Coordinates of C-alpha atoms in Angstrom, one line a residue:
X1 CA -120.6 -83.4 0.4
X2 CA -123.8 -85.3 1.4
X3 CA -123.2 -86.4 5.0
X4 CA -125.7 -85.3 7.4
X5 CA -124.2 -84.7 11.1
X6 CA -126.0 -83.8 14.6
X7 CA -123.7 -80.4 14.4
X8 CA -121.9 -78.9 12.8
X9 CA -119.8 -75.7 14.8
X10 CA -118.7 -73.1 12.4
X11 CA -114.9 -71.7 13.3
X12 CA -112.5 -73.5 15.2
X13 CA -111.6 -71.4 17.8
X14 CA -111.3 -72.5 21.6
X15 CA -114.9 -72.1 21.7
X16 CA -115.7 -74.0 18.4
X17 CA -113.5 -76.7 18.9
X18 CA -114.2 -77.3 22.0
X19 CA -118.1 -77.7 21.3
X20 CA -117.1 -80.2 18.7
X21 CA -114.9 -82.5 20.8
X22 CA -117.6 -82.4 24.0
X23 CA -120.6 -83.2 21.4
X24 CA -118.5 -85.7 19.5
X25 CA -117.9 -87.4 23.7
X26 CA -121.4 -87.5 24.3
X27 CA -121.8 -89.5 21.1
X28 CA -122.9 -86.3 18.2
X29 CA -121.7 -86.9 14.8
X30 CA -119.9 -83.8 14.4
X31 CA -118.3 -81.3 11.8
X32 CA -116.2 -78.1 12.2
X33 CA -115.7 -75.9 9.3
X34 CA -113.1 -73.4 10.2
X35 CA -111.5 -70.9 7.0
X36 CA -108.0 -70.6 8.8
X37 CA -106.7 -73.5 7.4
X38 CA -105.1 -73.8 11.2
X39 CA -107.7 -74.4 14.0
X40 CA -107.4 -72.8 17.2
X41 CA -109.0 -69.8 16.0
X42 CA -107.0 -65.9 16.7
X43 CA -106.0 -67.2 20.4
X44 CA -103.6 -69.9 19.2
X45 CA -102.4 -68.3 16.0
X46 CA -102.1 -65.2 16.3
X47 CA -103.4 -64.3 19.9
X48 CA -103.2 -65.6 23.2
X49 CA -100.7 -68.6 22.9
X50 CA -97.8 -66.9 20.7
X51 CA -98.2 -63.6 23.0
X52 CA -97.6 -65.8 25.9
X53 CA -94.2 -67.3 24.1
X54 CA -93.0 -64.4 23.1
X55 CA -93.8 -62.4 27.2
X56 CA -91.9 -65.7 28.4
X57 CA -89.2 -65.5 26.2
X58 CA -88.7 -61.6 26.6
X59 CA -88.7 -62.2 30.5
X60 CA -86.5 -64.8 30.4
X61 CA -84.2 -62.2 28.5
X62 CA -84.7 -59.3 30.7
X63 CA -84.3 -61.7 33.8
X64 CA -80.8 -62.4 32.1
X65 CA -79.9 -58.7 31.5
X66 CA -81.0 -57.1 34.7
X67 CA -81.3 -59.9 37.6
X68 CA -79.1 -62.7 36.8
X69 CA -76.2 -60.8 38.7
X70 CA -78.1 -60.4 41.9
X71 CA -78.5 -64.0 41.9
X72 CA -74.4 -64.5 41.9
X73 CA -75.1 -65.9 38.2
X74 CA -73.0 -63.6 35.7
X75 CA -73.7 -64.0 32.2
X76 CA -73.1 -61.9 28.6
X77 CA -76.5 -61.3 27.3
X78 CA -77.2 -61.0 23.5
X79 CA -80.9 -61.0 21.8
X80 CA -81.3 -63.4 19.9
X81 CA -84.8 -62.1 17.9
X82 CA -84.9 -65.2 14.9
X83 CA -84.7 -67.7 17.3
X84 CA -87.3 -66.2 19.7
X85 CA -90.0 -66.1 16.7
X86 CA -88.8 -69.2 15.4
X87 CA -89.9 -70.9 19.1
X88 CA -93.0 -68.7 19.0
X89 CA -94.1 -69.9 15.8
X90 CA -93.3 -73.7 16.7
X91 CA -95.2 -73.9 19.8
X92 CA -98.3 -72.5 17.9
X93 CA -97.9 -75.1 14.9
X94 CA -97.1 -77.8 17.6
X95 CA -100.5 -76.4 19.5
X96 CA -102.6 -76.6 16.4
X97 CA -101.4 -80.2 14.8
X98 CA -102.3 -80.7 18.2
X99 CA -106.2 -79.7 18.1
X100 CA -106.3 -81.7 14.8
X101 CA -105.2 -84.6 16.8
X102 CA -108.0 -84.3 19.2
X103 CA -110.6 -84.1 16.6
X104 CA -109.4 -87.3 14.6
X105 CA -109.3 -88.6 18.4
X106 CA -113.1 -87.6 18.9
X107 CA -113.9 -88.6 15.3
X108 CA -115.1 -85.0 14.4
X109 CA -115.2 -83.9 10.6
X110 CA -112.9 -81.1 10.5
X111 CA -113.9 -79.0 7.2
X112 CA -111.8 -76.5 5.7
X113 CA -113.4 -73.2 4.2
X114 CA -115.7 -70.6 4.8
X115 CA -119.1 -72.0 6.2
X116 CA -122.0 -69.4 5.3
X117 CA -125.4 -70.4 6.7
X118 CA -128.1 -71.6 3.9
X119 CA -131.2 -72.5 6.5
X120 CA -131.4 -73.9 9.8
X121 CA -130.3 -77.3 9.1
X122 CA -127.7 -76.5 5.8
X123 CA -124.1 -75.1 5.8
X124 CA -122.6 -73.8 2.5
X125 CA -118.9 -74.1 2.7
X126 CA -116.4 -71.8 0.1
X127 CA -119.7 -71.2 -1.6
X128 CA -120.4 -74.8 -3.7
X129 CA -120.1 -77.8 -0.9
X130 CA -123.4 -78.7 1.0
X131 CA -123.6 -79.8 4.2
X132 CA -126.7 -81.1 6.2
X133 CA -127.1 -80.6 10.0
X134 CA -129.7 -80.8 13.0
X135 CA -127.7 -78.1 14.7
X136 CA -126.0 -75.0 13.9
X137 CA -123.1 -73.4 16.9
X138 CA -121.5 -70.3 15.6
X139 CA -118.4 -69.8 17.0
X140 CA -116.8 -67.1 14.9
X141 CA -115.2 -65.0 17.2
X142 CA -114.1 -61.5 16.5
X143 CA -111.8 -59.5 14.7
X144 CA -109.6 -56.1 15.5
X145 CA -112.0 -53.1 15.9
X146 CA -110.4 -50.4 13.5
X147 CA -109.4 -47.2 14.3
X148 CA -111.0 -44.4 11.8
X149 CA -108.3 -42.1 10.3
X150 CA -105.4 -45.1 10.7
X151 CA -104.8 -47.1 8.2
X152 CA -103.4 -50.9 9.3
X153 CA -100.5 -52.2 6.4
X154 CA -99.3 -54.6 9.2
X155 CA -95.8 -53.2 8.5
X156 CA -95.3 -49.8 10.4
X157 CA -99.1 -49.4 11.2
X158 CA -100.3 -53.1 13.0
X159 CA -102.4 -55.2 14.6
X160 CA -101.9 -57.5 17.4
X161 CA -100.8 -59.9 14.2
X162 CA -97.8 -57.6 12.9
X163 CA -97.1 -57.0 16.5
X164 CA -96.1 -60.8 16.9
X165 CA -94.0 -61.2 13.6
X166 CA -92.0 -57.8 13.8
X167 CA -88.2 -58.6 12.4
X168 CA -86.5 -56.2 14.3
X169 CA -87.5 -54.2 17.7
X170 CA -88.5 -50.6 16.8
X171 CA -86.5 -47.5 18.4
X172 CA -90.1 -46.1 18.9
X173 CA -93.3 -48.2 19.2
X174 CA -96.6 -46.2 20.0
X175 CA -99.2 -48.9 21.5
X176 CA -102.7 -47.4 20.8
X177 CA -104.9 -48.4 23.5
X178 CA -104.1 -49.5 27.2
X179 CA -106.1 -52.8 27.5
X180 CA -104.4 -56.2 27.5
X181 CA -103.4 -56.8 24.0
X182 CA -101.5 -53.3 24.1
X183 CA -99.8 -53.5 27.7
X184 CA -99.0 -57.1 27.2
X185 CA -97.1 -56.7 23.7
X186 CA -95.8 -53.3 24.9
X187 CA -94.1 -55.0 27.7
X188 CA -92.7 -57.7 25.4
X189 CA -90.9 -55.0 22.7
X190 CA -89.8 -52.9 26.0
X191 CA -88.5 -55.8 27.3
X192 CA -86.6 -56.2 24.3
X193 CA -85.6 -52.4 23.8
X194 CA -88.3 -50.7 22.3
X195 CA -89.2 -47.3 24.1
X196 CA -93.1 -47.6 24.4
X197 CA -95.6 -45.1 24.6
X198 CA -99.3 -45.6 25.7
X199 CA -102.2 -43.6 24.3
X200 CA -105.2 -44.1 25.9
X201 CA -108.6 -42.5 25.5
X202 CA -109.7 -43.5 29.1
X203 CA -108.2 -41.5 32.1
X204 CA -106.8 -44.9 33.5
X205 CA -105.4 -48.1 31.9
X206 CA -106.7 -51.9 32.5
X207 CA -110.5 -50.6 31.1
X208 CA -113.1 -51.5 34.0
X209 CA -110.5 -53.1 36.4
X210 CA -110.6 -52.1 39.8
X211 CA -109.5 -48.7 40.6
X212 CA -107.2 -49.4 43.2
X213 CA -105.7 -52.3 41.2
X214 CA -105.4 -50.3 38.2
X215 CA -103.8 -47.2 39.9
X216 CA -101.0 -49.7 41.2
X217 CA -100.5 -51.5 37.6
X218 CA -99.9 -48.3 36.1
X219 CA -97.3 -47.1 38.4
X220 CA -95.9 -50.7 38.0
X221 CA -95.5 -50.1 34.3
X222 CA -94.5 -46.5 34.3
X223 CA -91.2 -47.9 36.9
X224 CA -90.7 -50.7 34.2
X225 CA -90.3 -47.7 31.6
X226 CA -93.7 -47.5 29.6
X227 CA -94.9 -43.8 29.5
X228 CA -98.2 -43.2 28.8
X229 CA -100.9 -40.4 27.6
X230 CA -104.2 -41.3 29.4
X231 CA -107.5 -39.3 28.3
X232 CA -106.2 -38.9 24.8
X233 CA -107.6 -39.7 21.2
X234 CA -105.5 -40.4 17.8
X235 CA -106.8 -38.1 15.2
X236 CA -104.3 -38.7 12.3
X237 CA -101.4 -41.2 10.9
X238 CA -98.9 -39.6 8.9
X239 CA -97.0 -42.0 6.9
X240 CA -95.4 -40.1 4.4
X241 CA -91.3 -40.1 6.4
X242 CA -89.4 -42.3 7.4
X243 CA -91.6 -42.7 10.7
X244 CA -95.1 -42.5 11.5
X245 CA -96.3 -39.3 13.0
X246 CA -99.2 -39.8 15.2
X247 CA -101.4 -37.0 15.5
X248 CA -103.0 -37.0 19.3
X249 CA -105.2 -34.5 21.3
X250 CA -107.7 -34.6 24.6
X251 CA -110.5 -36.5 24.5
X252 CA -112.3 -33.4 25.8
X253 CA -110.6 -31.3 23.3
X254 CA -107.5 -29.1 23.8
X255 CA -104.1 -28.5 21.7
X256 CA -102.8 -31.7 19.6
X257 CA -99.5 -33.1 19.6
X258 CA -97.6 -35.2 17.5
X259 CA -95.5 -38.6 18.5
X260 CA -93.1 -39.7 15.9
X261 CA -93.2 -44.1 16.2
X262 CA -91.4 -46.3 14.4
X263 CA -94.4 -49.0 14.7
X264 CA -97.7 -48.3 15.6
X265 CA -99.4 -50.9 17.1
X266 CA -103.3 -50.3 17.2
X267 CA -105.0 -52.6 19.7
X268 CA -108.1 -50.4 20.8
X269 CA -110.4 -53.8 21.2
X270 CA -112.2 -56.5 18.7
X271 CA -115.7 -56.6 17.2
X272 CA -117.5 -59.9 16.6
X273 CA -116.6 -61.6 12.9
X274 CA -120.3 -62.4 11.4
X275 CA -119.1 -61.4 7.6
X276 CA -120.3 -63.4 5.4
X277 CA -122.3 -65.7 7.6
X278 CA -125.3 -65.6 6.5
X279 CA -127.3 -64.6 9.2
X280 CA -129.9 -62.8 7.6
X281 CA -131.2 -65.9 5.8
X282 CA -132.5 -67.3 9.0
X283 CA -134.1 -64.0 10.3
X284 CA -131.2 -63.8 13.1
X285 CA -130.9 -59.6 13.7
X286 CA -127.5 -58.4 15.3
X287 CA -127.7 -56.0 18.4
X288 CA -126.1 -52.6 18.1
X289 CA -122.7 -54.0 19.0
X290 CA -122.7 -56.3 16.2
X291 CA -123.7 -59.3 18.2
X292 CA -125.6 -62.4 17.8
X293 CA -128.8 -62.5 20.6
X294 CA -129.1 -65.6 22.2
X295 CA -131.5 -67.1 25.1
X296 CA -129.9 -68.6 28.4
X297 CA -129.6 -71.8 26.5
X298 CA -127.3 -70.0 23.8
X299 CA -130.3 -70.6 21.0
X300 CA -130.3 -67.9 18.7
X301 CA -133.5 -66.5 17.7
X302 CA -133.5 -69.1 14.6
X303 CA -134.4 -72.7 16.1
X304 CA -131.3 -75.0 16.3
X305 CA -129.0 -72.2 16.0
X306 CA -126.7 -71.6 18.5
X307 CA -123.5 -69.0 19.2
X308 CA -121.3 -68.6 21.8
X309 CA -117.7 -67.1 22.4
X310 CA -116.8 -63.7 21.1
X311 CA -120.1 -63.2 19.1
X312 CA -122.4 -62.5 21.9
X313 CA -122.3 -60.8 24.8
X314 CA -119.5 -61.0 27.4
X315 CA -116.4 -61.2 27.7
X316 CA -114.5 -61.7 24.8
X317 CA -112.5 -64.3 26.2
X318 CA -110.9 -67.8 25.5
X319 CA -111.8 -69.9 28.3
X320 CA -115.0 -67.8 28.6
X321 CA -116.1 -69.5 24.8
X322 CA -114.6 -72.9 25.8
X323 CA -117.1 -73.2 28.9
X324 CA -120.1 -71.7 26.6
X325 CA -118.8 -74.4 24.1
X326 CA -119.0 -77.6 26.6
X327 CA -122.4 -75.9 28.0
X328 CA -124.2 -76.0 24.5
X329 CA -123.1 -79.6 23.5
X330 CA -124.1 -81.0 27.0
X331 CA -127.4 -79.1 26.3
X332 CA -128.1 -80.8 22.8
X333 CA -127.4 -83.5 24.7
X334 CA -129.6 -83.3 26.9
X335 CA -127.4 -82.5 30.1
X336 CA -127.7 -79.1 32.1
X337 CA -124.8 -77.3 30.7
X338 CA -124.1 -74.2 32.5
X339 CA -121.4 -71.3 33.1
X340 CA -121.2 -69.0 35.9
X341 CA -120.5 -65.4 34.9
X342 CA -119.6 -64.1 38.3
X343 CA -116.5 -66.5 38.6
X344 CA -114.9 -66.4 34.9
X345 CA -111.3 -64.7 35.6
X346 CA -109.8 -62.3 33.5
X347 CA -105.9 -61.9 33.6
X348 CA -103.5 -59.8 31.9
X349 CA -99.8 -61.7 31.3
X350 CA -97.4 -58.6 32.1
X351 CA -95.0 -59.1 34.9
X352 CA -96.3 -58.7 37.5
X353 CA -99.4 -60.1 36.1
X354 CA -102.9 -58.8 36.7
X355 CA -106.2 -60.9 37.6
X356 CA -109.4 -60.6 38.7
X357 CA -112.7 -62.2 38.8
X358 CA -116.2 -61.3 39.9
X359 CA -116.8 -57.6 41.3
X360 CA -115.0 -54.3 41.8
X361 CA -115.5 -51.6 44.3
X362 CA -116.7 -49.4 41.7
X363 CA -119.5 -51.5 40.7
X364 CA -120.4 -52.8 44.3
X365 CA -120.4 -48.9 45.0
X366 CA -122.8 -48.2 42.5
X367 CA -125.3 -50.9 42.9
X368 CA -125.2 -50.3 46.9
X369 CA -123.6 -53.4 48.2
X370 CA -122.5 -52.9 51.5
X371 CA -119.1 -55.1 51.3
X372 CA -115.7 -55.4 53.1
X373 CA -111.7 -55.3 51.9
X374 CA -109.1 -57.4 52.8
X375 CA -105.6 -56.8 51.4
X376 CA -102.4 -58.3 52.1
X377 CA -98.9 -57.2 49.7
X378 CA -96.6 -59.4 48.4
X379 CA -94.3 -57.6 49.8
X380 CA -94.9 -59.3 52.9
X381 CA -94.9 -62.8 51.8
X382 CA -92.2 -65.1 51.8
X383 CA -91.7 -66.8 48.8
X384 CA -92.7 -63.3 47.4
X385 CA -89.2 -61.9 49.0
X386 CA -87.6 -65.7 48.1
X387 CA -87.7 -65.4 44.5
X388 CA -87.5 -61.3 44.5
X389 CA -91.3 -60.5 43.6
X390 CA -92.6 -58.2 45.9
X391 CA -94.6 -55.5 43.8
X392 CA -98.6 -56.1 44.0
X393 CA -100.9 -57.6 46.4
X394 CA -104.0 -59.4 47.3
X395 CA -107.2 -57.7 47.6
X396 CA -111.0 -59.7 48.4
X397 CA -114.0 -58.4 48.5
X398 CA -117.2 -59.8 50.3
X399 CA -120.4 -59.1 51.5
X400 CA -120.6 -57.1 54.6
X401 CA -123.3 -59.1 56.3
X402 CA -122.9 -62.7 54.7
X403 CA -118.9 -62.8 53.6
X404 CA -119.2 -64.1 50.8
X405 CA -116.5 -63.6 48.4
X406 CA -117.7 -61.0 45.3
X407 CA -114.5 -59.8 44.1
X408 CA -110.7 -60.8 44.3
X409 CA -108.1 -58.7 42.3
X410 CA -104.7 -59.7 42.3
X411 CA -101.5 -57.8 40.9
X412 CA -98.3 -60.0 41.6
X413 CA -96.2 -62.7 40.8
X414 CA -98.3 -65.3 39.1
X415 CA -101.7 -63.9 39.7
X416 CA -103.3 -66.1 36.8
X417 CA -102.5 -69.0 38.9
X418 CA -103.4 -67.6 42.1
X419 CA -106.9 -66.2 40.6
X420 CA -107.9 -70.2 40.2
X421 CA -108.3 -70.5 43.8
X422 CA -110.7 -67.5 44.1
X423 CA -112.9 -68.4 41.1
X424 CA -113.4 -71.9 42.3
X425 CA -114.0 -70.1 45.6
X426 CA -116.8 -67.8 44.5
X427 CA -118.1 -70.9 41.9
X428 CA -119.2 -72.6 45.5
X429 CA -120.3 -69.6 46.8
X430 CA -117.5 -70.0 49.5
X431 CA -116.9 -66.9 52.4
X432 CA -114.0 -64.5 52.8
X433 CA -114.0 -67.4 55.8
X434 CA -113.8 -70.2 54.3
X435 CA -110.9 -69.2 52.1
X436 CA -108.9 -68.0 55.6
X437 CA -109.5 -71.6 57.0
X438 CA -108.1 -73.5 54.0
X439 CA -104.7 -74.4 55.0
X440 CA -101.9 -72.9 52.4
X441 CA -98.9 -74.7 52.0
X442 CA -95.9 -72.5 53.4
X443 CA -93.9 -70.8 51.5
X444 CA -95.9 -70.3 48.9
X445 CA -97.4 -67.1 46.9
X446 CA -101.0 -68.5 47.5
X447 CA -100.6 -68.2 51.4
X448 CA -101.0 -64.2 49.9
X449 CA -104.2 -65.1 49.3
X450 CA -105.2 -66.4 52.7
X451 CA -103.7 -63.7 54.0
X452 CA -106.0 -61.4 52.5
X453 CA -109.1 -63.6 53.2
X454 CA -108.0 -62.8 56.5
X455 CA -107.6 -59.6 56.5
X456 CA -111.1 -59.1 55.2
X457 CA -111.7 -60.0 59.1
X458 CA -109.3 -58.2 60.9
X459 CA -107.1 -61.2 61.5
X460 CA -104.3 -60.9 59.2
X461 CA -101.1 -62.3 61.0
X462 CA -97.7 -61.0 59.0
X463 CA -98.5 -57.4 58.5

C-alpha cells in the first residue's frame, strides 16, 4: 500500500470509528485499521450491544413468567435459548455491516489487520503493508484484566465473551466481581434460571457508586435472587470434576470456603490493549496502569500521536471514547474539540437500571464541598405505579451556596434515559433550580426527576 492519508485511527471501536467518520466530515483523508475483521470494537461484538439484547430478551421472558398474569394476560412460557442468541448475534452483525456502511458513506479506508506503529507518520499493518500518515489516533481499547490462579478456557471458566455464547443456562454460575459486566450478565442467566452467586473483593457492589445508591441496588438484587459474598478474594479454580470449585476467603484473611459453579464467569475489570503496538519506537512510556499519557489535546508524548478511549485515563467507557474521538478530529481540524468529564454518565442495564453522573457524597465529603440532597422515590410517581416500577429513586446533589447540580444518581425504571436530562443539565452548568422549573410532561418517569430537583429545596409536592 502507498497511499498517504491525513489519519489514520488504529482499532475500530466506538472511539476509533468515530474519529474516522468526524475527520473524514471535516474533509481528512482517512484510514482505520482495525484486526477484528468486524468494526465496532469489544462494545458491539462482544460487549455492550449483544449484552443489551440478550438483558432485553431475558426481561421480556421473565416479564412473561412472573408479570404477565397481573396484567390479566395469561400465557404458557417456554425458553427458547437458540433463538434468543440467534437475535443477539444478528443485531450485532446487522450493527457492524452497519459501521462499514458509514465509513464507505464518509469515504474512509477501512483496513483490515493489525496496525503496529513504525514512526510518527508510518503504520505497519499484519507486519508487511506500509502505510503513510500526518496523524496517528490510537484507539485500541482494552481487554479483560485476568485473574491470577484462574485460568479462562471460555467454556466453564469465561469472560464476558463465553458469558454471551453459553448453549445452555448453568444450574450454578459464580460471577467473579460485582461491577457492571458481572451484575448485568448475572441478572441475564438468573433471569433465565441460573442460581448466581457474587464474589466481590470490595465490601459493597457498583465499585465507586454512591453509597446510598449502592446500598439500595444491592438489596434490589439480593430480592431478585442474586446472593452475594462481599469483601472476599478467589484464591483457587479447581477444574478437575465435573464442576468448578472455587476456592474463596476474606480479603483481610480468615477461613476459606469452597463454591462448586457450573460456569465461572470472571469479570473483575479490563486493562488497556497496547500489545503489539509499537509504542516504544516513538519513545511513548506507559503509566503504571498500562496507559498511554496524553496532554489536554489527547497528543501523546510523540508529535502527531494521539489516543483516546480505553487507553488512557478515564473511564473506560463507550460514549466516553466516542466524544474523545469527535474531540481529536475537530482538533486536527482545527476546531476546539472538547469533553466535559464532570457530565459523562455511567449506567448499568440491570432492571431497575443504575445511572449516575458527576459526584457522589463520598467524594464531595472528602474534598469538603458543602452540598445539599434532594431525593424523591419512584415509588411515588405515577407512571412509576402505572407500568408497576416502583423500586429506586432520584437523588441530586448541588452546591450548598450556588445550587448547582454536582451529582445526580438514579436507581429505577429507565434511569439511562432519565440520566440524559441531568448530564445535559450539569454540561450548562444548570441549578438544582433550574431543573425544578423545567416543566415535565405528566405522567411520565422524568417528572421523578423534577421531583427531586425540588426536593433539594424543600419544595417537593407528592411526598
Amino acid at each position: 500500500m502507498s497511499d498517504s492519508f491525513d489519519l489514520i485511527v488504529i482499532g475500530g471501536g466506538p472511539g476509533g470509528y468515530v474519529a474516522a467518520i468526524r475527520a473524514a466530515q471535516l474533509g481528512m483523508k482517512v484510514a482505520c485499521v482495525e484486526m477484528r475483521g468486524s468494526l465496532g470494537g469489544t462494545c458491539l461484538n462482544v460487549g455492550c450491544i449483544p449484552s443489551k439484547a440478550l438483558l432485553n430478551s431475558s426481561e421480556k421472558y421473565e416479564d412473561a413468567r412472573l408479570h404477565f398474569a397481573g396484567h390479566g394476560i395469561k400465557a404458557k412460557v417456554e425458553l427458547d435459548l437458540p433463538t434468543m442468541m440467534a437475535n443477539k448475534d444478528k443485531v450485532v452483525v446487522d450493527l457492524t455491516k452497519g459501521v462499514e456502511g458509514l465509513f464507505k458513506k464518509n469515504k474512509v479506508t477501512y483496513v483490515i489487520g493489525k496496525g503496529t506503529i513504525k514512526s510518527a507518520t508510518e503504520i505497519v499493518v499484519n507486519g508487511k503493508d506500509t502505510l503513510v500518515t500526518k496523524n496517528i489516533l490510537i484507539a485500541t481499547g482494552s481487554e479483560v484484566t485476568p485473574l491470577p490462579g484462574v485460568t479462562v478456557d471460555e467454556k466453564r471458566i469465561v469472560t464476558s465473551t463465553g458469558a454471551l455464547a453459553l448453549d445452555k443456562v448453568p444450574a450454578n454460575l459464580v460471577v467473579v466481581g460485582g461491577g457492571v459486566i458481572g451484575l448485568e450478565l448475572g441478572s441475564v442467566w438468573r433471569r433465565l434460571g441460573a442460581k448466581v452467586t457474587v464474589v466481590e473483593y470490595l465490601d459493597r457492589i457498583g465499585g465507586a457508586m454512591d453509597a446510598e445508591l449502592a446500598k439500595q441496588f444491592q438489596r434490589i438484587l439480593e430480592k431478585q435472587g442474586i446472593v452475594f459474598k462481599l469483601g472476599m478474594k478467589v484464591t483457587e479454580a479447581d477444574t478437575r470434576g465435573k464442576q468448578v470449585n472455587l476456592t474463596i476467603e476474606p480479603a483481610k484473611g480468615g477461613d476459606k470456603e469452597t463454591i462448586p459453579a457450573d460456569i465461572v464467569l470472571v469479570s473483575i475489570g479490563r486493562r488497556p490493549y497496547t500489545a503489539g503496538l509499537g509504542v516504544e519506537t516513538v519513545g511513548i512510556k506507559l503509566d503504571e496502569r498500562g496507559r498511554v499519557p496524553v496532554d489536554g489535546h489527547y497528543q501523546t508524548t510523540a508529535k502527531g500521536i494521539y489516543a483516546i478511549g480505553d487507553v488512557i485515563a478515564g473511564p473506560m467507557l463507550a460514549h466516553k471514547a466516542e466524544d474523545e474521538g469527535m474531540a481529536v478530529a475537530e482538533i486536527l481540524a482545527g476546531q476546539k474539540g472538547h469533553v466535559f468529564y464532570e457530565g459523562i454518565p455511567n449506567v448499568i442495564y440491570t432492571w431497575p437500571e443504575v445511572a449516575t453522573v458527576g459526584r457522589g457524597e463520598e467524594e464531595l465529603k472528602a474534598a469538603g464541598i458543602e452540598y445539599k440532597v434532594g431525593k424523591f422515590p419512584f415509588l411515588a410517581n405515577s407512571r412509576g405505579r402505572t407500568v408497576g416500577e416502583t423500586d429506586g429513586f432520584v437523588k441530586i446533589i448541588a452546591d450548598a451556596a450556588s445550587d448547582k447540580i454536582l451529582g445526580v444518581h438514579i436507581i429505577g425504571p429507565d434511569a439511562g434515559t432519565l440520566i440524559a436530562e441531568a448530564a445535559l443539565a450539569m454540561e450548562y452548568g444548570a441549578s438544582s433550580e433550574d431543573i425544578a422549573r423545567t416543566c415535565h410532561a405528566h405522567p411520565t418517569l422524568s417528572e421523578a426527576v423534577k421531583e427531586a430537583a425540588l426536593a433539594v429545596m424543600g419544595r417537593a409536592i407528592h411526598i
